[in-house]
PDB file of C-alpha atoms in Angstrom:
ATOM      1  CA  PRO A   1       1.389  14.604   8.176  1.00 89.00           C
ATOM      2  CA  ASP A   2      -0.399  16.598   6.431  1.00 94.00           C
ATOM      3  CA  LEU A   3      -0.695  15.250   3.790  1.00 96.00           C
ATOM      4  CA  LEU A   4      -4.548  14.311   2.511  1.00 97.00           C
ATOM      5  CA  SER A   5      -3.966  12.354  -0.888  1.00 97.00           C
ATOM      6  CA  LEU A   6      -1.447  10.068  -2.168  1.00 95.00           C
ATOM      7  CA  LYS A   7      -0.606   8.604  -5.602  1.00 94.00           C
ATOM      8  CA  LEU A   8       2.013   6.377  -6.536  1.00 89.00           C
ATOM      9  CA  PRO A   9       0.522   4.239  -9.187  1.00 87.00           C
ATOM     10  CA  TYR A  10       2.518   1.328 -10.937  1.00 84.00           C
ATOM     11  CA  SER A  11       4.711   2.269  -7.586  1.00 76.00           C
ATOM     12  CA  ASN A  12       8.161   0.207  -7.663  1.00 66.00           C
ATOM     13  CA  VAL A  13       7.647  -1.566  -4.588  1.00 64.00           C
ATOM     14  CA  ASP A  14       7.537  -5.282  -6.086  1.00 62.00           C
ATOM     15  CA  VAL A  15       6.805  -8.416  -3.633  1.00 63.00           C
ATOM     16  CA  ARG A  16       6.856 -10.418  -6.618  1.00 62.00           C
ATOM     17  CA  ARG A  17      10.438  -9.750  -6.795  1.00 59.00           C
ATOM     18  CA  LEU A  18      11.784 -10.321  -2.790  1.00 55.00           C
ATOM     19  CA  ALA A  19      13.467 -13.153  -0.883  1.00 53.00           C
ATOM     20  CA  PRO A  20      10.458 -14.455   1.670  1.00 56.00           C
ATOM     21  CA  GLY A  21      10.970 -12.955   4.776  1.00 55.00           C
ATOM     22  CA  SER A  22      12.248  -9.628   3.348  1.00 50.00           C
ATOM     23  CA  ALA A  23      11.309  -7.138   2.591  1.00 61.00           C
ATOM     24  CA  PRO A  24      12.426  -3.705   3.230  1.00 73.00           C
ATOM     25  CA  GLY A  25      11.030  -1.313   1.208  1.00 76.00           C
ATOM     26  CA  LEU A  26       7.615  -2.371   2.197  1.00 82.00           C
ATOM     27  CA  ARG A  27       8.075  -2.142   4.797  1.00 85.00           C
ATOM     28  CA  LEU A  28       9.625   1.772   4.703  1.00 87.00           C
ATOM     29  CA  LEU A  29       6.940   2.257   2.384  1.00 88.00           C
ATOM     30  CA  ALA A  30       4.202   0.706   5.264  1.00 92.00           C
ATOM     31  CA  ALA A  31       6.256   2.911   7.851  1.00 93.00           C
ATOM     32  CA  GLN A  32       5.649   6.312   6.591  1.00 93.00           C
ATOM     33  CA  LEU A  33       2.476   6.047   5.303  1.00 94.00           C
ATOM     34  CA  GLY A  34       1.529   5.430   8.846  1.00 96.00           C
ATOM     35  CA  ARG A  35       3.559   8.349   9.121  1.00 96.00           C
ATOM     36  CA  LEU A  36       0.471   9.755   7.396  1.00 96.00           C
ATOM     37  CA  PRO A  37      -2.536  10.539  10.085  1.00 95.00           C
ATOM     38  CA  ARG A  38      -4.014  12.700   7.745  1.00 96.00           C
ATOM     39  CA  LEU A  39      -4.003  10.112   4.913  1.00 97.00           C
ATOM     40  CA  LYS A  40      -7.309   9.832   3.290  1.00 97.00           C
ATOM     41  CA  GLU A  41      -6.669   8.961  -0.548  1.00 97.00           C
ATOM     42  CA  LEU A  42      -3.863   6.412  -1.606  1.00 96.00           C
ATOM     43  CA  ASN A  43      -3.815   5.167  -5.038  1.00 95.00           C
ATOM     44  CA  LEU A  44      -1.917   1.587  -6.218  1.00 93.00           C
ATOM     45  CA  GLY A  45      -2.808   1.629  -8.866  1.00 92.00           C
ATOM     46  CA  SER A  46      -0.812  -1.398 -10.875  1.00 91.00           C
ATOM     47  CA  SER A  47       1.654  -1.772  -8.128  1.00 88.00           C
ATOM     48  CA  ARG A  48       2.881  -5.091  -7.016  1.00 85.00           C
ATOM     49  CA  ILE A  49       1.090  -5.755  -3.934  1.00 88.00           C
ATOM     50  CA  SER A  50      -0.227  -9.178  -4.194  1.00 89.00           C
ATOM     51  CA  GLY A  51      -0.797 -10.880  -0.763  1.00 91.00           C
ATOM     52  CA  LYS A  52       0.380  -7.559   1.236  1.00 91.00           C
ATOM     53  CA  LEU A  53      -1.565  -5.286   1.525  1.00 94.00           C
ATOM     54  CA  ARG A  54      -2.451  -5.513   5.826  1.00 95.00           C
ATOM     55  CA  GLN A  55       1.547  -5.810   5.481  1.00 92.00           C
ATOM     56  CA  LEU A  56       1.433  -2.032   4.573  1.00 93.00           C
ATOM     57  CA  LEU A  57      -1.435  -1.069   5.453  1.00 95.00           C
ATOM     58  CA  GLY A  58      -1.591  -2.023   8.947  1.00 94.00           C
ATOM     59  CA  ASP A  59       0.116   0.540  10.171  1.00 93.00           C
ATOM     60  CA  LEU A  60      -2.073   3.486   8.659  1.00 95.00           C
ATOM     61  CA  GLN A  61      -3.640   5.383  11.687  1.00 91.00           C
ATOM     62  CA  VAL A  62      -7.451   6.123  10.052  1.00 92.00           C
ATOM     63  CA  PRO A  63      -9.256   4.033   7.634  1.00 94.00           C
ATOM     64  CA  LEU A  64      -8.561   5.851   4.464  1.00 97.00           C
ATOM     65  CA  ALA A  65     -12.229   7.077   2.615  1.00 97.00           C
ATOM     66  CA  SER A  66     -10.769   6.228  -0.446  1.00 97.00           C
ATOM     67  CA  LEU A  67      -8.369   2.968  -1.540  1.00 97.00           C
ATOM     68  CA  GLU A  68      -7.420   3.115  -5.158  1.00 95.00           C
ATOM     69  CA  LEU A  69      -6.545  -0.663  -6.151  1.00 94.00           C
ATOM     70  CA  ALA A  70      -6.595  -1.105  -9.805  1.00 93.00           C
ATOM     71  CA  PHE A  71      -4.832  -3.153 -11.764  1.00 92.00           C
ATOM     72  CA  CYS A  72      -3.763  -4.929  -8.665  1.00 90.00           C
ATOM     73  CA  TYR A  73      -3.625  -8.834  -8.616  1.00 89.00           C
ATOM     74  CA  LEU A  74      -5.024  -8.910  -4.429  1.00 93.00           C
ATOM     75  CA  LEU A  75      -5.410 -12.019  -3.317  1.00 95.00           C
ATOM     76  CA  PRO A  76      -7.849 -13.496  -0.490  1.00 97.00           C
ATOM     77  CA  GLY A  77      -5.991 -12.874   2.149  1.00 96.00           C
ATOM     78  CA  ASP A  78      -5.807  -9.589   0.604  1.00 96.00           C
ATOM     79  CA  PHE A  79      -9.483  -9.099   0.996  1.00 96.00           C
ATOM     80  CA  ALA A  80      -9.951 -10.771   4.114  1.00 96.00           C
ATOM     81  CA  PHE A  81      -8.051  -7.980   4.804  1.00 95.00           C
ATOM     82  CA  LEU A  82     -10.237  -5.422   3.856  1.00 93.00           C
TER      83      LEU A  82
END
């Protein structure tokens, strides 16, 4: 719970491979991120999270100081969430 920075580039969470309505890996990751109240920096570079940014980051308890999404294909909904 004291983790301040987390780097998960090239993470194995690929929303393109998930069946509609079934995203157990994404939900599990989101729940675990929500359990890190001191998290300030998150690197998800090159992750395949298109259209799921709100679902992934919505459980965060505090705003991030730094979020790296290099080479992530983001959709308009992802930008609206940010």
